[in-house]
Short mmCIF file of C-alpha atoms in Angstrom, two decimals:
data_model
loop_
_atom_site.label_atom_id
_atom_site.label_comp_id
_atom_site.label_asym_id
_atom_site.label_seq_id
_atom_site.Cartn_x
_atom_site.Cartn_y
_atom_site.Cartn_z
CA UNK A 1 -191.42 96.21 89.03
CA UNK A 2 -191.21 99.95 89.81
CA UNK A 3 -190.36 102.23 86.88
CA UNK A 4 -186.83 103.60 86.59
CA UNK A 5 -188.32 106.78 85.17
CA UNK A 6 -188.65 109.75 87.56
CA UNK A 7 -192.42 109.33 87.42
CA UNK A 8 -193.38 111.79 90.15
CA UNK A 9 -191.22 114.54 88.71
CA UNK A 10 -192.64 113.93 85.21
CA UNK A 11 -196.23 114.00 86.47
CA UNK A 12 -195.69 117.09 88.59
CA UNK A 13 -194.15 119.13 85.80
CA UNK A 14 -196.52 117.72 83.20
CA UNK A 15 -199.34 119.31 85.16
CA UNK A 16 -197.86 122.69 84.24
CA UNK A 17 -197.93 121.88 80.52
CA UNK A 18 -201.34 120.44 79.67
CA UNK A 19 -201.96 119.02 76.21
CA UNK A 20 -204.89 120.63 74.31
CA UNK A 21 -207.62 118.00 74.22
CA UNK A 22 -208.70 118.32 70.58
CA UNK A 23 -205.27 118.74 68.97
CA UNK A 24 -203.28 115.86 67.43
CA UNK A 25 -199.59 116.54 66.89
CA UNK A 26 -197.40 114.79 64.33
CA UNK A 27 -193.61 114.72 64.12
CA UNK A 28 -192.83 115.29 60.42
CA UNK A 29 -189.95 116.25 58.20
CA UNK A 30 -189.27 119.41 60.18
CA UNK A 31 -190.35 118.16 63.62
CA UNK A 32 -193.57 119.35 65.21
CA UNK A 33 -195.09 122.34 63.36
CA UNK A 34 -198.23 124.27 64.31
CA UNK A 35 -199.36 127.54 65.87
CA UNK A 36 -196.99 128.61 68.65
CA UNK A 37 -199.82 129.17 71.12
CA UNK A 38 -200.62 125.42 71.34
CA UNK A 39 -197.08 124.04 71.46
CA UNK A 40 -196.37 124.38 75.18
CA UNK A 41 -197.02 120.73 76.08
CA UNK A 42 -195.04 119.58 73.03
CA UNK A 43 -191.96 121.50 74.05
CA UNK A 44 -192.08 119.99 77.57
CA UNK A 45 -192.36 116.48 76.16
CA UNK A 46 -189.68 117.01 73.50
CA UNK A 47 -187.34 117.93 76.37
CA UNK A 48 -187.97 114.53 77.91
CA UNK A 49 -187.53 112.75 74.57
CA UNK A 50 -184.24 114.58 73.99
CA UNK A 51 -183.04 113.55 77.44
CA UNK A 52 -183.92 109.92 76.74
CA UNK A 53 -182.28 110.09 73.30
CA UNK A 54 -179.10 111.28 75.02
CA UNK A 55 -179.35 108.41 77.48
CA UNK A 56 -179.79 105.91 74.66
CA UNK A 57 -176.66 107.27 72.91
CA UNK A 58 -174.42 107.05 75.99
CA UNK A 59 -174.84 110.67 76.99
CA UNK A 60 -173.98 112.21 73.64
CA UNK A 61 -175.32 115.72 72.94
CA UNK A 62 -178.76 116.07 71.37
CA UNK A 63 -179.90 119.38 69.89
CA UNK A 64 -183.34 120.94 70.18
CA UNK A 65 -184.32 123.79 67.86
CA UNK A 66 -187.35 126.01 68.38
CA UNK A 67 -188.08 128.00 65.22
CA UNK A 68 -190.74 129.36 62.89
CA UNK A 69 -188.38 128.43 60.02
CA UNK A 70 -189.84 129.79 56.76
CA UNK A 71 -193.39 130.16 58.12
CA UNK A 72 -195.22 133.29 59.37
CA UNK A 73 -194.30 134.48 62.85
CA UNK A 74 -197.36 133.05 64.70
CA UNK A 75 -196.45 129.57 63.38
CA UNK A 76 -193.69 127.69 65.12
CA UNK A 77 -192.10 124.33 65.66
CA UNK A 78 -189.57 122.23 67.47
CA UNK A 79 -187.24 119.54 66.16
CA UNK A 80 -184.51 117.29 67.53
CA UNK A 81 -180.98 117.05 66.20
CA UNK A 82 -179.01 113.79 66.47
CA UNK A 83 -175.31 113.67 67.50
CA UNK A 84 -173.75 114.05 64.05
CA UNK A 85 -175.90 117.10 63.39
CA UNK A 86 -178.38 115.04 61.35
CA UNK A 87 -182.12 114.71 61.74
CA UNK A 88 -183.68 112.55 64.46
CA UNK A 89 -183.60 108.81 63.70
CA UNK A 90 -186.82 107.90 61.90
CA UNK A 91 -187.89 105.20 64.39
CA UNK A 92 -187.94 107.84 67.16
CA UNK A 93 -190.30 110.06 65.18
CA UNK A 94 -193.13 107.60 65.89
CA UNK A 95 -192.38 107.58 69.62
CA UNK A 96 -192.17 111.39 69.69
CA UNK A 97 -195.59 111.61 68.06
CA UNK A 98 -197.12 109.16 70.53
CA UNK A 99 -195.59 110.96 73.49
CA UNK A 100 -196.74 114.38 72.26
CA UNK A 101 -200.30 113.10 71.97
CA UNK A 102 -200.57 111.38 75.34
CA UNK A 103 -203.80 112.78 76.87
CA UNK A 104 -202.91 112.56 80.59
CA UNK A 105 -199.87 112.42 82.79
CA UNK A 106 -200.44 108.69 83.25
CA UNK A 107 -200.68 108.19 79.48
CA UNK A 108 -197.48 110.19 79.10
CA UNK A 109 -195.62 107.96 81.55
CA UNK A 110 -196.94 104.85 79.80
CA UNK A 111 -195.74 106.17 76.41
CA UNK A 112 -192.34 106.95 77.85
CA UNK A 113 -192.10 103.46 79.35
CA UNK A 114 -192.78 101.98 75.91
CA UNK A 115 -189.98 104.07 74.45
CA UNK A 116 -187.56 103.10 77.20
CA UNK A 117 -188.32 99.39 76.77
CA UNK A 118 -188.41 99.42 72.94
CA UNK A 119 -185.20 101.38 72.60
CA UNK A 120 -183.58 99.54 75.53
CA UNK A 121 -182.53 102.72 77.26
CA UNK A 122 -180.36 102.46 80.36
CA UNK A 123 -181.90 105.09 82.61
CA UNK A 124 -179.05 104.76 85.07
CA UNK A 125 -176.48 105.94 82.56
CA UNK A 126 -175.02 109.38 83.37
CA UNK A 127 -175.94 112.46 81.31
CA UNK A 128 -173.25 114.24 79.29
CA UNK A 129 -172.79 117.65 80.95
CA UNK A 130 -173.23 119.67 77.75
CA UNK A 131 -176.63 118.47 76.52
CA UNK A 132 -177.93 121.15 74.14
CA UNK A 133 -181.52 122.23 74.60
CA UNK A 134 -183.74 125.02 75.78
CA UNK A 135 -186.58 123.03 77.19
CA UNK A 136 -185.77 123.35 80.84
CA UNK A 137 -188.79 121.70 82.42
CA UNK A 138 -188.49 118.64 80.25
CA UNK A 139 -184.90 118.20 81.27
CA UNK A 140 -185.67 119.07 84.89
CA UNK A 141 -188.24 116.28 84.93
CA UNK A 142 -185.50 113.83 83.88
CA UNK A 143 -182.80 115.36 86.06
CA UNK A 144 -180.70 116.30 83.01
CA UNK A 145 -178.37 119.26 82.64
CA UNK A 146 -178.46 121.46 79.54
CA UNK A 147 -176.40 123.94 77.63
CA UNK A 148 -178.47 126.78 76.13
CA UNK A 149 -177.11 127.76 72.71
CA UNK A 150 -179.13 130.99 72.89
CA UNK A 151 -180.56 132.79 69.87
CA UNK A 152 -178.89 131.23 66.87
CA UNK A 153 -179.61 129.75 63.44
CA UNK A 154 -180.73 126.17 62.96
CA UNK A 155 -177.53 125.26 61.02
CA UNK A 156 -175.33 126.68 63.76
CA UNK A 157 -177.14 124.47 66.28
CA UNK A 158 -176.48 121.42 64.05
CA UNK A 159 -172.82 122.48 63.79
CA UNK A 160 -172.55 122.82 67.58
CA UNK A 161 -174.08 119.38 68.22
CA UNK A 162 -171.64 117.65 65.89
CA UNK A 163 -168.68 119.66 67.15
CA UNK A 164 -169.47 118.81 70.78
CA UNK A 165 -169.83 115.13 69.98
CA UNK A 166 -166.59 114.91 68.00
CA UNK A 167 -164.51 117.11 70.29
CA UNK A 168 -161.13 115.62 71.08
CA UNK A 169 -161.48 112.88 68.48
CA UNK A 170 -159.69 112.19 65.17
CA UNK A 171 -162.76 113.44 63.34
CA UNK A 172 -163.21 116.72 65.25
CA UNK A 173 -165.67 118.81 63.26
CA UNK A 174 -164.70 122.17 64.69
CA UNK A 175 -164.61 124.37 67.77
CA UNK A 176 -167.94 123.97 69.59
CA UNK A 177 -168.75 127.69 69.71
CA UNK A 178 -170.39 130.17 67.41
CA UNK A 179 -166.98 131.85 67.06
CA UNK A 180 -165.58 128.50 65.88
CA UNK A 181 -168.35 128.24 63.30
CA UNK A 182 -167.66 131.70 61.82
CA UNK A 183 -163.90 131.18 61.88
CA UNK A 184 -164.23 127.87 60.03
CA UNK A 185 -166.39 129.34 57.27
CA UNK A 186 -164.47 132.59 56.80
CA UNK A 187 -161.04 130.96 56.87
CA UNK A 188 -161.93 128.37 54.22
CA UNK A 189 -163.66 131.01 52.05
CA UNK A 190 -160.59 133.21 52.10
CA UNK A 191 -158.40 130.27 51.08
CA UNK A 192 -160.69 129.45 48.17
CA UNK A 193 -160.78 132.95 46.70
CA UNK A 194 -157.13 133.88 47.26
CA UNK A 195 -155.73 135.50 44.16
CA UNK A 196 -159.17 135.97 42.62
CA UNK A 197 -160.96 139.26 41.90
CA UNK A 198 -163.25 140.34 44.73
CA UNK A 199 -166.92 139.94 43.90
CA UNK A 200 -169.18 143.05 43.92
CA UNK A 201 -171.26 143.48 47.12
CA UNK A 202 -173.96 140.85 47.71
CA UNK A 203 -177.43 141.94 48.87
CA UNK A 204 -178.90 139.56 51.45
CA UNK A 205 -182.59 139.52 52.41
CA UNK A 206 -182.39 138.18 56.00
CA UNK A 207 -186.18 137.58 56.28
CA UNK A 208 -186.14 139.63 59.52
CA UNK A 209 -184.93 136.43 61.19
CA UNK A 210 -182.03 135.23 63.23
CA UNK A 211 -179.95 134.92 60.07
CA UNK A 212 -179.53 138.69 60.20
CA UNK A 213 -177.48 138.38 63.39
CA UNK A 214 -175.37 135.60 61.96
CA UNK A 215 -174.87 137.36 58.64
CA UNK A 216 -173.65 140.48 60.46
CA UNK A 217 -171.00 138.45 62.34
CA UNK A 218 -170.06 136.63 59.15
CA UNK A 219 -169.65 139.94 57.34
CA UNK A 220 -167.17 141.05 59.96
CA UNK A 221 -165.29 137.76 59.74
CA UNK A 222 -164.96 137.95 55.94
CA UNK A 223 -163.31 141.38 56.06
CA UNK A 224 -162.64 142.81 52.61
CA UNK A 225 -162.95 139.44 50.80
CA UNK A 226 -166.71 139.84 50.35
CA UNK A 227 -169.09 142.66 51.32
CA UNK A 228 -172.57 141.65 52.46
CA UNK A 229 -175.35 144.23 52.29
CA UNK A 230 -177.96 143.19 54.85
CA UNK A 231 -181.64 143.97 54.22
CA UNK A 232 -184.78 142.94 56.16
CA UNK A 233 -182.72 142.61 59.31
CA UNK A 234 -185.38 143.74 61.84
CA UNK A 235 -185.20 140.86 64.28
CA UNK A 236 -187.21 142.57 67.01
CA UNK A 237 -190.10 143.99 64.95
CA UNK A 238 -193.35 142.09 65.77
CA UNK A 239 -194.85 140.38 62.75
CA UNK A 240 -191.86 141.07 60.47
CA UNK A 241 -190.48 137.51 60.32
CA UNK A 242 -190.88 136.08 56.79
CA UNK A 243 -193.47 138.79 56.06
CA UNK A 244 -193.29 139.55 52.31
CA UNK A 245 -189.65 138.58 52.37
CA UNK A 246 -187.39 135.57 52.80
CA UNK A 247 -186.53 132.54 50.68
CA UNK A 248 -190.00 131.02 50.77
CA UNK A 249 -191.64 134.28 49.68
CA UNK A 250 -189.28 134.60 46.73
CA UNK A 251 -189.62 130.96 45.69
CA UNK A 252 -193.42 130.83 45.85
CA UNK A 253 -194.22 134.32 44.55
CA UNK A 254 -191.31 134.34 42.06
CA UNK A 255 -190.47 137.97 42.60
CA UNK A 256 -188.17 140.06 44.75
CA UNK A 257 -189.33 141.18 48.22
CA UNK A 258 -191.04 144.56 47.88
CA UNK A 259 -188.56 146.00 50.36
CA UNK A 260 -185.76 145.47 47.83
CA UNK A 261 -187.51 147.30 44.98
CA UNK A 262 -185.37 150.42 45.46
CA UNK A 263 -182.26 148.52 46.58
CA UNK A 264 -181.47 145.96 43.92
CA UNK A 265 -179.98 147.31 40.71
CA UNK A 266 -180.02 145.62 37.27
CA UNK A 267 -177.24 143.01 37.08
CA UNK A 268 -176.70 142.98 40.83
CA UNK A 269 -177.01 139.56 42.48
CA UNK A 270 -178.96 139.04 45.66
CA UNK A 271 -180.13 136.22 47.88
CA UNK A 272 -182.81 135.51 50.47
CA UNK A 273 -182.51 133.44 53.62
CA UNK A 274 -185.50 132.00 55.44
CA UNK A 275 -186.35 132.73 59.07
CA UNK A 276 -183.89 130.28 60.63
CA UNK A 277 -181.28 130.55 57.85
CA UNK A 278 -181.31 126.99 56.47
CA UNK A 279 -182.73 127.89 53.04
CA UNK A 280 -181.19 130.03 50.32
CA UNK A 281 -182.60 131.44 47.10
CA UNK A 282 -180.52 133.61 44.74
CA UNK A 283 -181.90 136.03 42.08
CA UNK A 284 -181.00 139.04 39.96
CA UNK A 285 -182.61 141.66 37.76
CA UNK A 286 -181.55 141.71 34.12
CA UNK A 287 -180.78 144.86 32.16
CA UNK A 288 -184.50 145.37 31.53
CA UNK A 289 -185.29 145.01 35.20
CA UNK A 290 -186.90 141.59 34.79
CA UNK A 291 -186.66 139.20 37.78
CA UNK A 292 -184.71 135.90 37.42
CA UNK A 293 -184.69 133.31 40.21
CA UNK A 294 -181.76 131.02 40.95
CA UNK A 295 -183.23 128.41 43.31
CA UNK A 296 -182.02 125.18 44.88
CA UNK A 297 -181.99 123.42 41.50
CA UNK A 298 -179.76 126.09 40.02
CA UNK A 299 -177.50 125.98 43.07
CA UNK A 300 -177.17 122.16 42.78
CA UNK A 301 -176.25 122.43 39.07
CA UNK A 302 -173.67 125.16 39.70
CA UNK A 303 -172.03 123.42 42.65
CA UNK A 304 -172.06 119.89 41.27
CA UNK A 305 -170.46 120.96 37.98
CA UNK A 306 -167.73 122.82 39.89
CA UNK A 307 -166.92 119.87 42.17
CA UNK A 308 -166.82 117.45 39.21
CA UNK A 309 -164.40 119.81 37.45
CA UNK A 310 -162.11 119.93 40.50
CA UNK A 311 -162.18 116.13 40.87
CA UNK A 312 -161.21 115.69 37.21
CA UNK A 313 -158.40 118.27 37.36
CA UNK A 314 -157.10 116.52 40.52
CA UNK A 315 -157.03 113.20 38.59
CA UNK A 316 -159.35 111.58 41.10
CA UNK A 317 -162.41 110.79 38.91
CA UNK A 318 -161.81 107.05 39.31
CA UNK A 319 -161.73 107.25 43.12
CA UNK A 320 -164.25 109.98 43.88
CA UNK A 321 -167.76 109.61 42.44
CA UNK A 322 -170.07 112.63 42.68
CA UNK A 323 -173.85 112.27 42.72
CA UNK A 324 -176.85 114.55 43.09
CA UNK A 325 -180.05 113.89 45.03
CA UNK A 326 -183.29 115.74 44.16
CA UNK A 327 -186.98 115.52 45.03
CA UNK A 328 -190.05 115.62 42.81
CA UNK A 329 -190.06 119.40 43.19
CA UNK A 330 -186.84 119.66 41.11
CA UNK A 331 -187.45 121.43 37.83
CA UNK A 332 -187.49 118.97 34.94
CA UNK A 333 -184.91 121.03 33.06
CA UNK A 334 -182.47 120.81 35.97
CA UNK A 335 -182.86 117.04 36.17
CA UNK A 336 -182.12 116.71 32.45
CA UNK A 337 -179.06 118.98 32.74
CA UNK A 338 -177.65 117.01 35.67
CA UNK A 339 -178.39 113.56 34.30
CA UNK A 340 -176.21 114.35 31.29
CA UNK A 341 -173.25 114.86 33.65
CA UNK A 342 -173.54 112.62 36.71
CA UNK A 343 -175.82 110.18 38.57
CA UNK A 344 -179.10 111.71 39.82
CA UNK A 345 -181.36 110.11 42.44
CA UNK A 346 -184.93 111.21 43.21
CA UNK A 347 -186.21 110.66 46.77
CA UNK A 348 -189.19 111.69 48.86
CA UNK A 349 -189.40 115.28 50.06
CA UNK A 350 -187.67 115.96 53.36
CA UNK A 351 -184.12 116.57 54.49
CA UNK A 352 -183.81 113.14 56.12
CA UNK A 353 -184.43 111.38 52.77
CA UNK A 354 -182.07 113.62 50.81
CA UNK A 355 -179.33 113.48 53.42
CA UNK A 356 -179.35 109.69 53.71
CA UNK A 357 -179.35 109.22 49.92
CA UNK A 358 -176.44 111.69 49.54
CA UNK A 359 -174.40 109.72 52.04
CA UNK A 360 -174.25 106.84 49.53
CA UNK A 361 -171.96 108.83 47.22
CA UNK A 362 -168.31 109.78 47.75
CA UNK A 363 -169.52 113.33 47.30
CA UNK A 364 -173.29 113.77 47.54
CA UNK A 365 -174.86 117.05 46.47
CA UNK A 366 -178.48 117.56 47.57
CA UNK A 367 -180.67 120.60 47.25
CA UNK A 368 -184.41 120.93 47.40
CA UNK A 369 -185.87 123.43 44.94
CA UNK A 370 -186.85 125.59 47.97
CA UNK A 371 -183.12 126.25 48.59
CA UNK A 372 -182.43 123.79 51.41
CA UNK A 373 -179.38 121.67 50.81
CA UNK A 374 -175.69 120.92 51.27
CA UNK A 375 -172.84 118.78 50.05
CA UNK A 376 -171.61 115.67 51.89
CA UNK A 377 -168.06 114.38 51.64
CA UNK A 378 -167.75 110.81 52.92
CA UNK A 379 -165.00 110.08 55.46
CA UNK A 380 -163.15 107.77 53.00
CA UNK A 381 -163.21 110.66 50.50
CA UNK A 382 -161.76 113.03 53.07
CA UNK A 383 -159.04 110.45 53.77
CA UNK A 384 -158.31 110.10 50.05
CA UNK A 385 -157.83 113.86 49.76
CA UNK A 386 -155.54 113.91 52.79
CA UNK A 387 -153.33 111.09 51.55
CA UNK A 388 -153.26 111.90 47.80
CA UNK A 389 -149.95 112.93 46.25
CA UNK A 390 -150.59 115.28 43.30
CA UNK A 391 -148.11 115.10 40.42
CA UNK A 392 -148.70 118.59 38.93
CA UNK A 393 -149.34 122.10 40.31
CA UNK A 394 -152.85 122.05 38.79
CA UNK A 395 -153.66 118.78 40.59
CA UNK A 396 -152.26 120.20 43.82
CA UNK A 397 -154.46 123.34 43.59
CA UNK A 398 -157.57 121.27 42.81
CA UNK A 399 -156.96 119.02 45.84
CA UNK A 400 -156.39 122.04 48.07
CA UNK A 401 -159.69 123.53 46.84
CA UNK A 402 -161.56 120.26 47.51
CA UNK A 403 -160.13 120.10 51.03
CA UNK A 404 -161.15 123.74 51.64
CA UNK A 405 -164.65 122.94 50.39
CA UNK A 406 -165.00 120.26 53.09
CA UNK A 407 -164.34 123.02 55.60
CA UNK A 408 -166.50 125.68 53.98
CA UNK A 409 -169.60 123.49 53.61
CA UNK A 410 -171.73 122.79 56.67
CA UNK A 411 -172.17 119.06 56.13
CA UNK A 412 -174.61 118.55 59.01
CA UNK A 413 -177.61 120.19 57.36
CA UNK A 414 -178.64 122.81 54.81
CA UNK A 415 -177.05 126.11 55.84
CA UNK A 416 -177.97 129.25 53.96
CA UNK A 417 -174.82 131.19 54.94
CA UNK A 418 -172.44 128.31 54.23
CA UNK A 419 -174.21 127.59 50.91
CA UNK A 420 -174.10 131.31 50.08
CA UNK A 421 -170.30 131.32 50.47
CA UNK A 422 -170.10 128.13 48.42
CA UNK A 423 -172.02 129.80 45.58
CA UNK A 424 -169.81 132.90 45.82
CA UNK A 425 -166.69 130.71 45.54
CA UNK A 426 -167.96 129.08 42.32
CA UNK A 427 -169.05 132.43 40.84
CA UNK A 428 -165.64 133.86 41.64
CA UNK A 429 -163.75 130.95 40.09
CA UNK A 430 -165.92 130.89 36.96
CA UNK A 431 -166.17 134.68 36.64
CA UNK A 432 -169.95 134.25 36.39
CA UNK A 433 -172.57 136.90 36.88
CA UNK A 434 -176.20 135.95 37.40
CA UNK A 435 -176.84 135.74 33.68
CA UNK A 436 -174.05 133.22 33.02
CA UNK A 437 -175.15 131.05 35.94
CA UNK A 438 -178.76 131.23 34.85
CA UNK A 439 -177.88 130.18 31.31
CA UNK A 440 -176.64 126.72 32.40
CA UNK A 441 -180.16 125.57 31.55
CA UNK A 442 -183.61 127.19 31.12
CA UNK A 443 -186.16 126.33 33.77
CA UNK A 444 -189.53 125.00 32.71
CA UNK A 445 -192.25 127.42 33.96
CA UNK A 446 -193.77 126.01 37.16
CA UNK A 447 -196.36 126.78 39.82
CA UNK A 448 -196.79 125.75 43.45
CA UNK A 449 -200.17 125.71 45.17
CA UNK A 450 -201.48 124.35 48.43
CA UNK A 451 -204.92 123.11 49.39
CA UNK A 452 -206.46 123.10 52.86
CA UNK A 453 -208.28 119.77 53.20
CA UNK A 454 -210.09 118.03 56.09
CA UNK A 455 -207.48 115.22 56.31
CA UNK A 456 -204.09 115.47 54.58
CA UNK A 457 -203.31 111.89 55.67
CA UNK A 458 -205.93 110.64 53.20
CA UNK A 459 -203.41 111.48 50.47
CA UNK A 460 -200.77 108.72 50.12
CA UNK A 461 -197.98 108.55 47.59
CA UNK A 462 -195.38 106.30 45.99
CA UNK A 463 -192.43 106.63 43.54
CA UNK A 464 -190.66 109.29 45.65
CA UNK A 465 -194.01 111.11 46.15
CA UNK A 466 -194.46 111.60 42.42
CA UNK A 467 -197.64 109.51 42.19
CA UNK A 468 -200.75 109.16 44.36
CA UNK A 469 -202.02 105.78 45.47
CA UNK A 470 -204.81 107.32 47.55
CA UNK A 471 -207.51 108.61 47.15
CA UNK A 472 -208.26 105.91 44.52
CA UNK A 473 -208.61 107.19 40.97
CA UNK A 474 -207.26 110.71 41.60
CA UNK A 475 -203.87 110.01 39.98
CA UNK A 476 -205.52 108.82 36.79
CA UNK A 477 -207.48 112.10 36.57
CA UNK A 478 -204.25 114.07 37.14
CA UNK A 479 -202.49 112.04 34.38
CA UNK A 480 -205.33 112.84 32.00
CA UNK A 481 -205.00 116.55 32.70
CA UNK A 482 -201.20 116.54 32.33
CA UNK A 483 -201.41 115.05 28.83
CA UNK A 484 -203.22 118.20 27.64
CA UNK A 485 -200.20 120.40 28.26
CA UNK A 486 -196.94 120.48 26.34
CA UNK A 487 -194.09 119.57 28.69
CA UNK A 488 -196.69 119.01 31.39
CA UNK A 489 -195.88 117.40 34.75
CA UNK A 490 -197.78 117.57 38.03
CA UNK A 491 -197.90 115.80 41.34
CA UNK A 492 -199.76 116.05 44.62
CA UNK A 493 -198.46 115.22 48.08
CA UNK A 494 -199.43 115.86 51.72
CA UNK A 495 -197.23 118.43 53.41
CA UNK A 496 -194.81 117.20 56.05
CA UNK A 497 -194.77 120.59 57.83
CA UNK A 498 -198.28 122.02 57.44
CA UNK A 499 -201.84 120.66 57.54
CA UNK A 500 -202.29 121.06 53.77
CA UNK A 501 -201.86 119.16 50.52
CA UNK A 502 -199.31 120.61 48.06
CA UNK A 503 -199.65 120.76 44.26
CA UNK A 504 -196.76 121.21 41.84
CA UNK A 505 -197.09 121.68 38.11
CA UNK A 506 -194.83 122.62 35.23
CA UNK A 507 -195.31 123.09 31.48
CA UNK A 508 -193.62 124.67 28.49
CA UNK A 509 -195.49 127.97 28.99
CA UNK A 510 -196.03 129.83 32.26
CA UNK A 511 -199.76 130.31 31.56
CA UNK A 512 -200.10 126.56 31.05
CA UNK A 513 -198.15 125.72 34.23
CA UNK A 514 -200.45 128.07 36.20
CA UNK A 515 -203.56 126.63 34.64
CA UNK A 516 -202.45 123.06 35.19
CA UNK A 517 -201.70 123.71 38.87
CA UNK A 518 -205.08 125.32 39.42
CA UNK A 519 -206.97 122.53 37.72
CA UNK A 520 -205.11 119.83 39.65
CA UNK A 521 -205.79 121.76 42.86
CA UNK A 522 -209.45 121.83 41.89
CA UNK A 523 -209.41 118.02 41.61
CA UNK A 524 -207.85 117.79 45.06
CA UNK A 525 -210.55 120.03 46.58
CA UNK A 526 -213.31 118.08 44.92
CA UNK A 527 -211.84 114.73 46.02
CA UNK A 528 -211.24 115.87 49.61
CA UNK A 529 -214.80 117.10 50.05
CA UNK A 530 -213.67 120.34 51.62
CA UNK A 531 -215.81 123.43 52.06
CA UNK A 532 -216.22 124.93 48.53
CA UNK A 533 -216.30 128.42 50.01
CA UNK A 534 -212.75 127.92 51.34
CA UNK A 535 -211.35 127.45 47.83
CA UNK A 536 -209.28 130.40 46.61
CA UNK A 537 -210.96 132.33 43.81
CA UNK A 538 -208.46 131.20 41.20
CA UNK A 539 -209.49 127.58 41.85
CA UNK A 540 -213.18 128.21 41.03
#
């Protein structure tokens, strides 16, 4: 039986996008990630997969994001966004990986046929006219039309996808334009801070990424309700993206970007976005000029406590249950603080795991320590808020605030700008400065390290990635090391975005956390049989 796929068109255009013979691609937590120079064939094939995904879902819009994210400029990646603005369905990740690694045009067609048959895709179904993507040849091969969202942030793309797919329905998410996105955020922010003292200007490190463009527009939309001071906003300077700046730099190095050394004043709060503006890290300098970081854990604690307070004041604590989702990277002190106040769930690293777990609560708060996160309000919860009849002015105000929060928060994915406004709302209501926020709990000193190994897939984990099951015996050696340090905790896991193995360690003293991380990393290098000369000096 002849294939319903446009085989000749696929083969013809595939010939213009050859797959490198010695490279194996893998669709992970953040899609396909590797050096930009070898991604050409992947982008073409992702275009085809996106077209087929749209076919499978009756022509609904699928998003495609091309971004370096938090990585250096030469690195890059591409990921798919499902109709509700969420990550690609997990079962399709396997197909995307197989399709990306097909060696020849014939192999590619065979892999696509398997996907079509397995997913039971009707290839004769019409395409929705506003399919979002930028991978023109992939769509051209399938005869699909596309809407190019242009240069924008990853969260805005997620917002657009959901808005397009809910347009004209009871659950319309918003106007399907960038203007609609900024109007939604600024309008809800203004409602939430009405009558409150205006916060001092906020310094934003834009990582020299696309977030600088979005932050500039947001600044204009906010008017005099909040002044944003934009730094590291050079979006056209070669090599500047995430270079000694951005959320990942601040989180890993635990210091302010050098470019802010003469900008940030003691007591002034600041935050860093990453390259595509889906991560957010806050920080401040105390009166002695010492650096204090307020990461995703601190954001989760601040936000969750505020929402719980509003729910209680509204008299809805019996109907609306709030929960927090963390990963193994969450600081042990944050987990303890949160567990004393509400349910806390630990899941494997990756937005898809956090997002799905958060959906099980009426209000699910999830933040990775790296600053990626959001808050999800279930549809029944939104309906409860819409139908509830408050009996006091205080209850009425609390309900109004909760409704406005559902508008302020980008519930499709972690959004640095949306999360930033959420933090500013809480700080405004609580009259907190950085010091008061930071004092909610004291972080245990911690250290992140990464190890280049011959095969990251040799490292397999269980218990939400907190324990190794492979290589055999390595976890026992890690456990033995951890016992030597007061407050010690450490885990090892293969990266979902880079070809490395990551090490996390914490202890009661910073020097001990550093030492524990380095010694565990040394165990990883020894076990992996990597080149000893490639080990960083501090591992020797």
